Amino acid sequence: EKSLVEACLEAFKTGAVVAAQDMGAAGITCSTAEMAANGGVGIELDLDKIPVRETGMVPYEYLLSESQERMLFVGQKGREQELIDIFHRWGLQAVVAGTVIEESIVRILFKGEIAAEIPATALADNTPIYDRELLAEAPEYARKAWEWTEDLLPPCTVSGINIQNTFKTWNEILFALLDTPSIASKRWIYRQYDHQVQNNTVILPGGGDAAIVRLRPVNYFENQTKVDYKRGVAATVDCNSRYVYLNPYEGAKAVVAEAARNLSCVGAEPIAVTDNLNFGSPEKPVGYWQLAEACQIGRAEACGEFSTPVTGGNVSLYNETLDAQGNPQAIYPTPVIGMVGLIADISQTCGLAWQNEGDIIYLLGLGQFEAEESENDARLSLGASEYLAQIHHIIAGKPPEVDYDLERKVQAVCREGIRKNWVNSAHDSAEGGLAVALAECCINGEKGATINLGIDSLLQRRWDRILFAEGGARILVSVSPQNQANWESYLQQQLGEKGEFWHDLGKVEGGSAPLKILAGDELTLVEMGVVEMKDCYFNAIERRMRS
């Protein structure tokens, strides 16, 4: 794949490439038909000239075999060998397998005969369209789930909550969430793969909310004098399928928003999206409703709001299995978003780990720790949360609503703080809410933190909402004391006065200090050692794989 990318980039620079397309779904069939239809011409392709890995293949197998490492090029006549030589230098095969023809058809030759011949548009844009009726209202499962409210949870205190006659402290609940595979470190998986791309990886897996790869010129290693090339690309992949299941429209918006937020947390400007849309059967009313609400409406709207065009992707439908009663059961709708961002200077980036003892910790975005009316704010929610699913075993409620304006403001402030070198670390608050986000910064930085939420009232509160509610366009950052004045002045200009959309939460402590979350000066909600959290977080998946 890497060699193919580099060879293509080199070939493009020659000016000999008229058109190019990767071979994805449906292999040769898709790429030939789409390129011909888009150009208003046709194509004649000889399958006998195409390299294969086995003998005895029939045209059907040639035409539908898929691979992620193939491209279809149209080159200028007379410059074919120039392009072939480039691919050979990169150790790749390249052959002339056909020609562009005037008639707008796709003609496939095999063993001297015509194996297939069809108008190009019939396989591209003039395909059959299924006109399915969209549900007039949300299906019953969703409407029933939306009836759930936080009032249905048992009362909680500063110390914890009684769940089914078993009292659990907030420490125990945080520990359980860090042990959840969807939150825990994916180290067991990514350590099995080479994540260094020609030594260009800037932030290693787990080091930040997005990966960063240095961009180097194609001929970088051929230069006698190395140029300090500063540009980089950041990438992230996101999807909370529980959100999308409970509310496909809001859930899909949240997927795009979180992907953009993750890029912003490493200092990257979001620029484009590819997607991987995984759903059940669209022939069923519920499946079609989920698909339309998530993709046609939610994802499309959010990508427009963040100016991140969808450049490509793939679709996987009919993902179903049988439940315990033998009835078809679809997967949760999972429109995965892969988003890339541009970094002008890779020295102006940061990861999620606390960096220095004494750094000041800020929360950008919604805090709403003090006001009781905040519990009615739909932008923060225990509905659809990891806390509700893992601790209470309830899949219900409405996921948090996306506030586009707040997302853009918070993300822009974070990116600028990183570029100004004011921000030493940045991490978004996503699954598990604020408490989990704080724990992840402590774990990865191997440093504790003292957090004071400034809630002095002893009135009954939903302490679980304060600790574990999700949403709210929230980013945790740490800033050196010497940059505090400049940073807070900038925050006031962009986000208003402290306490509205930015909050001074506390400071980073030394390595032996715990994570301590105080409601007020006298009320301790959480106090957990970093070593204890690390073991739980890093080994959660490995423990399950060994059992």
Coordinates of C-alpha atoms in Angstrom, one line a residue:
E1 CA 0.0 0.0 0.0
K2 CA 2.8 2.5 1.0
S3 CA 4.7 1.7 -2.2
L4 CA 1.6 2.1 -4.3
V5 CA 0.8 5.5 -2.8
E6 CA 4.4 6.8 -3.4
A7 CA 4.5 5.4 -6.9
C8 CA 1.2 7.1 -7.7
L9 CA 2.3 10.4 -6.4
E10 CA 5.5 10.2 -8.4
A11 CA 3.5 9.3 -11.5
F12 CA 1.1 12.2 -11.1
K13 CA 4.1 14.6 -11.2
T14 CA 5.0 13.5 -14.7
G15 CA 1.8 14.9 -16.2
A16 CA 1.3 11.7 -18.1
V17 CA -1.7 10.6 -16.0
V18 CA -5.0 11.5 -17.5
A19 CA -7.2 9.9 -14.9
A20 CA -6.8 7.5 -12.0
Q21 CA -9.1 5.6 -9.6
D22 CA -8.5 3.0 -6.9
M23 CA -10.1 -0.4 -7.2
G24 CA -12.3 -0.9 -4.2
A25 CA -15.7 -2.6 -4.0
A26 CA -16.5 -4.8 -7.1
G27 CA -12.8 -4.4 -8.3
I28 CA -12.3 -3.9 -12.0
T29 CA -16.0 -3.7 -12.7
C30 CA -16.5 -0.6 -10.5
S31 CA -13.4 1.3 -11.6
T32 CA -13.8 0.8 -15.3
A33 CA -17.5 1.7 -15.4
E34 CA -17.2 4.7 -13.2
M35 CA -14.2 6.2 -15.0
A36 CA -15.8 5.7 -18.4
A37 CA -19.1 7.1 -17.3
N38 CA -17.5 10.1 -15.6
G39 CA -15.5 10.9 -18.8
G40 CA -18.4 10.3 -21.2
V41 CA -16.4 7.7 -23.1
G42 CA -16.0 3.9 -23.0
I43 CA -13.3 1.4 -22.2
E44 CA -12.1 -1.8 -23.7
L45 CA -10.2 -4.1 -21.3
D46 CA -8.5 -7.4 -22.1
L47 CA -8.5 -9.7 -19.0
D48 CA -5.7 -11.8 -20.5
K49 CA -3.3 -9.0 -19.9
I50 CA -4.0 -8.6 -16.2
P51 CA -1.6 -10.2 -13.8
V52 CA -3.2 -12.9 -11.6
R53 CA -2.2 -15.0 -8.6
E54 CA -3.8 -18.2 -9.8
T55 CA -4.7 -20.0 -13.0
G56 CA -8.0 -21.1 -14.3
M57 CA -9.9 -17.9 -13.4
V58 CA -13.1 -17.1 -15.3
P59 CA -14.1 -13.5 -16.3
Y60 CA -16.6 -13.3 -13.4
E61 CA -13.7 -13.8 -10.9
Y62 CA -11.5 -11.2 -12.7
L63 CA -14.2 -8.6 -12.7
L64 CA -15.4 -8.9 -9.1
S65 CA -12.2 -9.8 -7.2
E66 CA -11.3 -7.1 -4.7
S67 CA -8.0 -5.8 -3.4
Q68 CA -7.0 -2.6 -1.6
E69 CA -3.7 -2.3 -3.4
R70 CA -4.6 -1.7 -7.0
M71 CA -5.2 1.4 -9.2
L72 CA -6.6 1.9 -12.6
F73 CA -4.7 4.5 -14.6
V74 CA -5.4 6.2 -17.9
G75 CA -2.1 7.4 -19.3
Q76 CA -1.3 9.7 -22.3
K77 CA -0.8 7.7 -25.5
G78 CA 2.9 7.2 -26.1
R79 CA 4.0 7.7 -22.5
E80 CA 2.9 4.2 -21.2
Q81 CA 6.4 3.0 -20.6
E82 CA 7.3 6.1 -18.7
L83 CA 4.6 5.3 -16.2
I84 CA 5.3 1.6 -16.1
D85 CA 9.0 2.3 -15.3
I86 CA 8.0 4.3 -12.3
F87 CA 5.9 1.5 -10.8
H88 CA 8.7 -1.0 -11.5
R89 CA 11.1 1.2 -9.6
W90 CA 8.8 0.8 -6.6
G91 CA 8.7 -3.0 -7.0
L92 CA 5.2 -3.0 -8.4
Q93 CA 3.6 -4.5 -11.5
A94 CA 2.1 -2.3 -14.2
V95 CA 0.7 -3.4 -17.5
V96 CA -1.3 -1.9 -20.4
A97 CA -4.6 -3.8 -20.2
G98 CA -6.9 -1.7 -22.4
T99 CA -7.8 1.5 -24.2
V100 CA -10.3 4.3 -24.0
I101 CA -12.9 4.1 -26.8
E102 CA -15.3 6.6 -28.1
E103 CA -18.5 4.6 -27.7
S104 CA -19.7 4.9 -24.1
I105 CA -19.6 1.2 -23.2
V106 CA -17.5 -1.1 -21.1
R107 CA -16.3 -4.0 -23.3
I108 CA -14.4 -6.9 -21.6
L109 CA -12.3 -9.2 -23.7
F110 CA -11.3 -12.7 -22.6
K111 CA -9.3 -15.2 -24.7
G112 CA -10.0 -13.2 -27.9
E113 CA -13.7 -13.0 -27.4
I114 CA -16.1 -10.4 -25.9
A115 CA -16.9 -11.7 -22.4
A116 CA -19.1 -8.7 -21.5
E117 CA -20.4 -5.5 -23.0
I118 CA -22.6 -3.0 -21.3
P119 CA -23.2 0.8 -21.3
A120 CA -20.9 2.4 -18.8
T121 CA -23.7 4.4 -17.2
A122 CA -25.7 1.2 -16.5
L123 CA -23.0 0.3 -13.9
A124 CA -22.3 3.8 -12.6
D125 CA -25.1 6.4 -12.3
N126 CA -28.0 4.9 -14.2
T127 CA -28.6 2.1 -11.8
P128 CA -31.9 0.8 -10.4
I129 CA -33.2 3.0 -7.6
Y130 CA -35.2 1.5 -4.8
D131 CA -38.0 3.8 -3.7
R132 CA -38.6 2.8 -0.1
E133 CA -41.0 4.5 2.2
L134 CA -39.4 6.2 5.2
L135 CA -41.2 5.8 8.5
A136 CA -43.4 8.7 9.4
E137 CA -42.1 8.7 13.0
A138 CA -39.4 7.0 15.0
P139 CA -39.9 3.2 15.5
E140 CA -41.3 1.9 18.7
Y141 CA -37.9 0.8 20.2
A142 CA -36.6 4.4 19.9
R143 CA -39.7 6.1 21.2
K144 CA -39.7 3.7 24.2
A145 CA -36.0 4.4 24.8
W146 CA -36.6 8.2 24.7
E147 CA -39.0 7.9 27.6
W148 CA -36.2 7.1 29.9
T149 CA -35.0 10.0 32.1
E150 CA -32.3 10.4 34.8
D151 CA -35.1 10.6 37.4
L152 CA -35.5 6.8 37.0
L153 CA -32.0 6.2 38.4
P154 CA -31.7 5.7 42.2
P155 CA -30.7 8.7 44.3
C156 CA -27.0 9.2 44.8
T157 CA -24.8 10.9 47.4
V158 CA -21.3 12.3 47.4
S159 CA -20.1 8.9 48.4
G160 CA -21.7 6.8 45.7
I161 CA -25.0 5.2 44.6
N162 CA -27.0 2.1 45.7
I163 CA -27.5 -0.1 42.6
Q164 CA -29.8 -3.1 43.2
N165 CA -29.2 -3.1 46.9
T166 CA -25.4 -2.9 46.5
F167 CA -23.7 0.4 47.4
K168 CA -21.0 1.4 45.0
T169 CA -18.6 4.2 45.5
W170 CA -17.6 6.6 42.7
N171 CA -14.1 5.1 42.9
E172 CA -15.6 1.6 42.2
I173 CA -17.6 3.0 39.3
L174 CA -14.7 4.8 37.7
F175 CA -12.6 1.7 38.1
A176 CA -15.3 -0.4 36.3
L177 CA -15.5 2.1 33.5
L178 CA -11.8 2.1 32.9
D179 CA -12.0 -1.7 32.7
T180 CA -14.6 -1.5 29.9
P181 CA -13.2 -2.5 26.5
S182 CA -14.8 0.4 24.7
I183 CA -12.9 2.8 27.1
A184 CA -9.8 0.8 28.1
S185 CA -6.5 1.1 26.2
K186 CA -6.4 -0.7 22.9
R187 CA -2.7 -1.4 23.5
W188 CA -3.1 -5.2 23.3
I189 CA -4.3 -4.7 19.7
Y190 CA -2.0 -2.0 18.3
R191 CA 1.2 -3.5 19.8
Q192 CA 0.8 -6.4 17.4
Y193 CA 1.2 -4.2 14.4
D194 CA 4.0 -2.0 13.0
H195 CA 2.8 1.5 13.6
Q196 CA 6.0 3.2 12.4
V197 CA 5.7 4.4 8.8
Q198 CA 9.2 4.9 7.6
N199 CA 9.9 6.5 11.0
N200 CA 7.4 9.3 10.2
T201 CA 5.0 8.6 13.0
V202 CA 5.0 11.7 15.2
I203 CA 2.5 10.7 17.9
L204 CA 2.4 6.9 18.7
P205 CA -0.8 5.0 19.2
G206 CA -2.4 5.9 22.5
G207 CA -0.4 9.0 22.8
G208 CA -3.1 11.4 21.6
D209 CA -6.6 11.7 20.4
A210 CA -5.5 11.3 16.8
A211 CA -2.5 9.8 15.1
I212 CA 0.1 12.2 13.4
V213 CA 2.3 11.3 10.5
R214 CA 5.0 13.5 9.2
L215 CA 4.8 14.5 5.5
R216 CA 8.1 14.1 3.7
P217 CA 8.8 14.8 0.0
V218 CA 9.0 11.7 -2.2
N219 CA 12.7 12.3 -2.8
Y220 CA 13.6 13.1 0.8
F221 CA 16.1 10.3 1.2
E222 CA 17.8 11.1 -2.1
N223 CA 18.7 14.7 -1.0
Q224 CA 22.2 15.2 0.3
T225 CA 21.0 18.1 2.4
K226 CA 17.9 17.1 4.4
V227 CA 15.2 19.8 4.6
D228 CA 13.4 20.2 7.9
Y229 CA 9.9 19.4 6.5
K230 CA 7.3 20.5 9.1
R231 CA 3.9 19.6 7.7
G232 CA 2.0 16.6 9.0
V233 CA -1.3 14.8 8.6
A234 CA -3.5 13.7 11.6
A235 CA -6.1 11.0 11.4
T236 CA -8.8 9.5 13.6
V237 CA -11.6 7.0 13.4
D238 CA -14.7 7.4 15.5
C239 CA -18.2 6.0 16.0
N240 CA -20.4 5.5 19.1
S241 CA -22.9 2.9 17.7
R242 CA -25.0 3.1 20.9
Y243 CA -25.7 6.8 20.2
V244 CA -26.7 6.0 16.6
Y245 CA -28.9 3.1 17.7
L246 CA -30.8 5.2 20.1
N247 CA -31.0 8.3 17.9
P248 CA -29.5 7.9 14.4
Y249 CA -29.7 11.6 13.6
E250 CA -28.1 13.0 16.7
G251 CA -25.8 10.0 17.0
A252 CA -24.4 10.4 13.5
K253 CA -23.9 14.2 14.1
A254 CA -22.0 13.3 17.3
V255 CA -19.7 10.9 15.4
V256 CA -18.5 13.6 13.1
A257 CA -18.2 16.2 15.9
E258 CA -16.0 13.9 18.0
A259 CA -13.8 13.0 15.0
A260 CA -13.2 16.8 14.4
R261 CA -12.7 17.3 18.2
N262 CA -10.1 14.5 18.3
L263 CA -8.1 16.1 15.5
S264 CA -8.3 19.5 17.2
C265 CA -6.9 18.0 20.3
V266 CA -3.6 17.3 18.6
G267 CA -3.6 20.7 16.8
A268 CA -4.9 19.6 13.4
E269 CA -7.4 21.4 11.2
P270 CA -10.1 19.0 10.1
I271 CA -10.3 18.8 6.3
A272 CA -12.0 15.7 4.9
V273 CA -13.8 12.5 5.7
T274 CA -14.0 8.9 4.6
D275 CA -16.8 6.7 6.0
N276 CA -17.5 3.0 6.6
L277 CA -21.3 2.6 6.9
N278 CA -22.3 -0.6 8.6
F279 CA -26.1 -1.3 9.0
G280 CA -28.6 -4.0 9.0
S281 CA -31.1 -4.7 6.2
P282 CA -32.5 -1.5 4.5
E283 CA -35.4 -3.6 3.3
K284 CA -36.8 -3.5 6.8
P285 CA -38.5 -0.3 7.9
V286 CA -36.4 0.1 11.0
G287 CA -33.2 -0.6 9.1
Y288 CA -34.0 1.9 6.4
W289 CA -35.0 4.6 9.0
Q290 CA -31.7 4.1 10.8
L291 CA -29.8 4.4 7.5
A292 CA -31.6 7.5 6.2
E293 CA -31.6 9.3 9.5
A294 CA -27.9 8.6 10.2
C295 CA -26.4 9.1 6.7
Q296 CA -28.6 11.2 4.5
I297 CA -29.5 13.6 7.3
G298 CA -27.2 13.5 10.4
R299 CA -23.8 12.7 8.8
A300 CA -24.4 15.0 5.8
E301 CA -25.5 17.9 8.0
A302 CA -22.5 17.6 10.3
C303 CA -19.9 17.2 7.6
G304 CA -21.3 20.4 6.1
E305 CA -21.1 22.2 9.4
F306 CA -17.5 21.2 9.9
S307 CA -16.5 21.8 6.2
T308 CA -15.3 18.2 5.9
P309 CA -16.4 16.7 2.5
V310 CA -16.8 13.0 2.3
T311 CA -14.2 12.0 -0.3
G312 CA -15.0 8.3 -0.3
G313 CA -15.8 5.3 1.8
N314 CA -17.7 2.0 1.7
V315 CA -21.0 0.5 2.7
S316 CA -21.8 -2.7 4.4
L317 CA -25.5 -3.6 4.7
Y318 CA -27.5 -6.7 5.8
N319 CA -25.3 -7.2 8.9
E320 CA -27.6 -9.4 10.9
T321 CA -27.4 -12.6 13.0
L322 CA -29.9 -14.7 15.0
D323 CA -30.8 -13.9 18.5
A324 CA -31.4 -16.5 21.3
Q325 CA -34.9 -17.1 19.9
G326 CA -33.7 -17.6 16.4
N327 CA -35.0 -14.3 15.1
P328 CA -32.9 -12.0 12.9
Q329 CA -31.1 -9.4 14.9
A330 CA -29.3 -6.5 13.2
I331 CA -26.1 -4.9 14.5
Y332 CA -26.2 -1.5 16.0
P333 CA -26.1 1.0 13.1
T334 CA -22.4 2.0 12.9
P335 CA -21.5 4.8 10.5
V336 CA -17.8 5.0 11.2
I337 CA -16.1 8.3 10.4
G338 CA -12.4 8.4 9.4
M339 CA -11.4 12.1 9.4
V340 CA -8.0 13.6 8.4
G341 CA -6.6 17.0 9.4
L342 CA -3.7 19.1 8.3
I343 CA -0.9 20.3 10.6
A344 CA 1.3 23.1 9.3
D345 CA 4.1 22.5 11.8
I346 CA 4.5 19.2 13.6
S347 CA 6.4 20.9 16.4
Q348 CA 3.1 22.6 17.4
T349 CA 1.2 19.5 18.5
C350 CA 0.4 17.8 21.7
G351 CA -0.8 14.5 23.2
L352 CA -3.3 13.7 25.9
A353 CA -0.9 13.0 28.8
W354 CA -0.2 15.5 31.6
Q355 CA 3.3 16.9 31.0
N356 CA 4.5 18.9 34.0
E357 CA 3.7 18.9 37.7
G358 CA 2.1 22.2 38.6
D359 CA 0.4 22.7 35.2
I360 CA -3.1 24.2 35.4
I361 CA -6.0 22.1 34.2
Y362 CA -8.8 23.7 32.3
L363 CA -12.1 22.4 30.9
L364 CA -13.2 24.0 27.6
G365 CA -16.9 23.7 26.9
L366 CA -19.8 22.9 29.1
G367 CA -19.1 22.6 32.8
Q368 CA -22.4 23.3 34.5
F369 CA -21.3 21.9 37.8
E370 CA -23.2 24.4 40.0
A371 CA -26.5 25.2 38.5
E372 CA -29.2 22.6 39.1
E373 CA -31.1 23.8 36.0
S374 CA -28.1 22.4 34.0
E375 CA -29.6 18.9 34.5
N376 CA -32.2 19.8 31.8
D377 CA -29.5 20.8 29.3
A378 CA -29.8 18.2 26.4
R379 CA -26.1 18.9 25.4
L380 CA -25.0 16.8 28.4
S381 CA -26.6 13.5 29.1
L382 CA -26.4 10.3 31.0
G383 CA -28.7 8.9 28.4
A384 CA -27.0 6.5 26.0
S385 CA -23.8 6.9 28.1
E386 CA -21.2 4.3 28.9
Y387 CA -22.1 4.7 32.6
L388 CA -25.7 3.9 32.0
A389 CA -24.9 0.9 29.9
Q390 CA -22.0 -0.6 31.9
I391 CA -23.0 0.2 35.5
H392 CA -26.8 0.1 35.3
H393 CA -27.1 -2.2 32.3
I394 CA -29.6 0.1 30.6
I395 CA -29.5 0.9 26.9
A396 CA -31.9 3.9 26.8
G397 CA -32.3 7.6 26.8
K398 CA -31.3 10.2 24.3
P399 CA -27.7 10.8 23.4
P400 CA -26.3 14.4 23.9
E401 CA -27.3 16.9 21.3
V402 CA -24.5 18.5 19.3
D403 CA -24.1 22.2 19.6
Y404 CA -22.2 23.1 16.3
D405 CA -21.4 26.7 17.3
L406 CA -19.9 25.6 20.6
E407 CA -18.0 22.7 19.0
R408 CA -16.4 25.0 16.5
K409 CA -15.5 27.6 19.1
V410 CA -14.0 25.1 21.6
Q411 CA -12.1 23.3 18.9
A412 CA -10.7 26.5 17.4
V413 CA -9.5 27.7 20.8
C414 CA -7.8 24.4 21.5
R415 CA -6.0 24.4 18.1
E416 CA -4.8 28.0 18.6
G417 CA -3.6 27.3 22.2
I418 CA -1.5 24.4 20.8
R419 CA -0.1 26.5 18.0
K420 CA 0.8 29.3 20.5
N421 CA 2.6 26.6 22.7
W422 CA 0.3 27.6 25.6
V423 CA -1.3 24.2 25.8
N424 CA 0.8 21.2 26.9
S425 CA -1.8 18.5 26.6
A426 CA -5.3 18.2 25.3
H427 CA -7.9 15.4 25.5
D428 CA -11.6 15.4 24.7
S429 CA -14.2 14.2 27.2
A430 CA -16.1 11.5 25.4
E431 CA -17.2 8.0 26.6
G432 CA -17.3 7.9 30.4
G433 CA -17.5 11.6 30.7
L434 CA -15.3 14.0 32.7
A435 CA -14.0 11.6 35.3
V436 CA -12.8 9.1 32.7
A437 CA -11.2 11.8 30.7
L438 CA -9.3 13.0 33.7
A439 CA -8.2 9.5 34.6
E440 CA -6.9 8.9 31.1
C441 CA -4.8 12.0 31.2
C442 CA -3.3 10.9 34.6
I443 CA -2.7 7.3 33.4
N444 CA -0.9 8.3 30.2
G445 CA 1.1 11.1 31.9
E446 CA 1.8 9.0 35.0
K447 CA 0.9 12.0 37.1
G448 CA -1.9 12.7 39.5
A449 CA -4.2 15.7 39.6
T450 CA -6.3 17.6 42.1
I451 CA -9.6 18.8 40.7
N452 CA -12.0 21.0 42.5
L453 CA -15.4 21.4 40.8
G454 CA -16.4 24.2 43.1
I455 CA -19.7 22.8 44.2
D456 CA -20.1 24.1 47.7
S457 CA -23.8 23.3 48.1
L458 CA -24.8 20.3 50.1
L459 CA -28.1 20.0 48.2
Q460 CA -28.9 16.7 46.6
R461 CA -27.3 16.5 43.1
R462 CA -26.9 13.9 40.4
W463 CA -23.3 13.4 41.2
D464 CA -23.1 10.6 38.5
R465 CA -24.2 13.2 35.9
I466 CA -21.4 15.5 37.1
L467 CA -18.8 12.8 36.9
F468 CA -19.9 10.6 34.0
A469 CA -22.4 12.6 31.7
E470 CA -21.3 12.7 28.1
G471 CA -21.4 15.4 25.4
G472 CA -21.0 19.1 25.8
A473 CA -18.1 19.8 23.3
R474 CA -15.7 19.4 26.2
I475 CA -11.8 19.3 26.0
L476 CA -9.4 19.0 28.9
V477 CA -6.2 21.0 28.5
S478 CA -3.2 21.6 30.8
V479 CA -1.2 24.9 30.7
S480 CA 2.0 26.0 32.3
P481 CA 1.6 28.6 35.0
Q482 CA 3.8 31.1 33.1
N483 CA 1.3 31.0 30.2
Q484 CA -1.7 31.3 32.4
A485 CA -2.3 35.0 31.9
N486 CA -2.0 34.9 28.1
W487 CA -4.1 31.8 27.9
E488 CA -6.9 33.1 30.2
S489 CA -7.0 36.4 28.4
Y490 CA -7.4 34.5 25.1
L491 CA -10.2 32.4 26.6
Q492 CA -12.1 35.5 27.7
Q493 CA -11.9 36.9 24.2
Q494 CA -13.1 33.7 22.5
L495 CA -15.3 32.0 25.0
G496 CA -16.4 34.7 27.4
E497 CA -16.0 34.9 31.2
K498 CA -14.8 32.0 33.3
G499 CA -17.5 29.6 34.4
E500 CA -19.5 29.8 31.2
F501 CA -17.6 27.8 28.5
W502 CA -14.2 27.5 30.2
H503 CA -13.3 26.4 33.8
D504 CA -10.1 26.3 35.9
L505 CA -10.4 22.9 37.5
G506 CA -7.2 22.3 39.3
K507 CA -3.6 21.3 38.7
V508 CA -1.3 18.4 37.8
E509 CA 0.4 16.7 40.7
G510 CA 3.5 14.6 41.0
G511 CA 3.7 10.9 40.0
S512 CA 2.9 9.5 43.4
A513 CA -0.2 11.7 43.9
P514 CA -3.6 10.2 43.1
L515 CA -6.4 11.6 40.9
K516 CA -8.5 13.5 43.4
I517 CA -11.9 15.0 42.3
L518 CA -13.4 17.3 44.9
A519 CA -16.9 18.6 44.6
G520 CA -15.9 21.5 46.9
D521 CA -13.2 22.1 49.5
E522 CA -14.6 19.5 51.8
L523 CA -16.4 17.0 49.5
T524 CA -14.3 14.2 47.9
L525 CA -16.0 12.4 45.1
V526 CA -13.1 10.3 43.7
E527 CA -9.6 9.5 45.0
M528 CA -7.7 6.8 43.1
G529 CA -4.0 6.0 42.7
V530 CA -2.5 6.3 39.2
V531 CA -0.8 2.9 39.4
E532 CA -4.1 1.2 40.3
M533 CA -5.8 3.0 37.4
K534 CA -3.0 2.1 35.0
D535 CA -3.2 -1.6 35.6
C536 CA -6.9 -1.6 35.1
Y537 CA -6.9 0.6 32.0
F538 CA -3.9 -1.0 30.1
N539 CA -4.7 -4.6 30.8
A540 CA -8.5 -4.8 30.5
I541 CA -8.6 -6.2 27.0
E542 CA -5.6 -8.5 27.5
R543 CA -7.2 -10.0 30.6
R544 CA -10.3 -10.8 28.6
M545 CA -8.3 -12.4 25.8
R546 CA -6.4 -14.6 28.2
S547 CA -9.5 -15.8 30.0

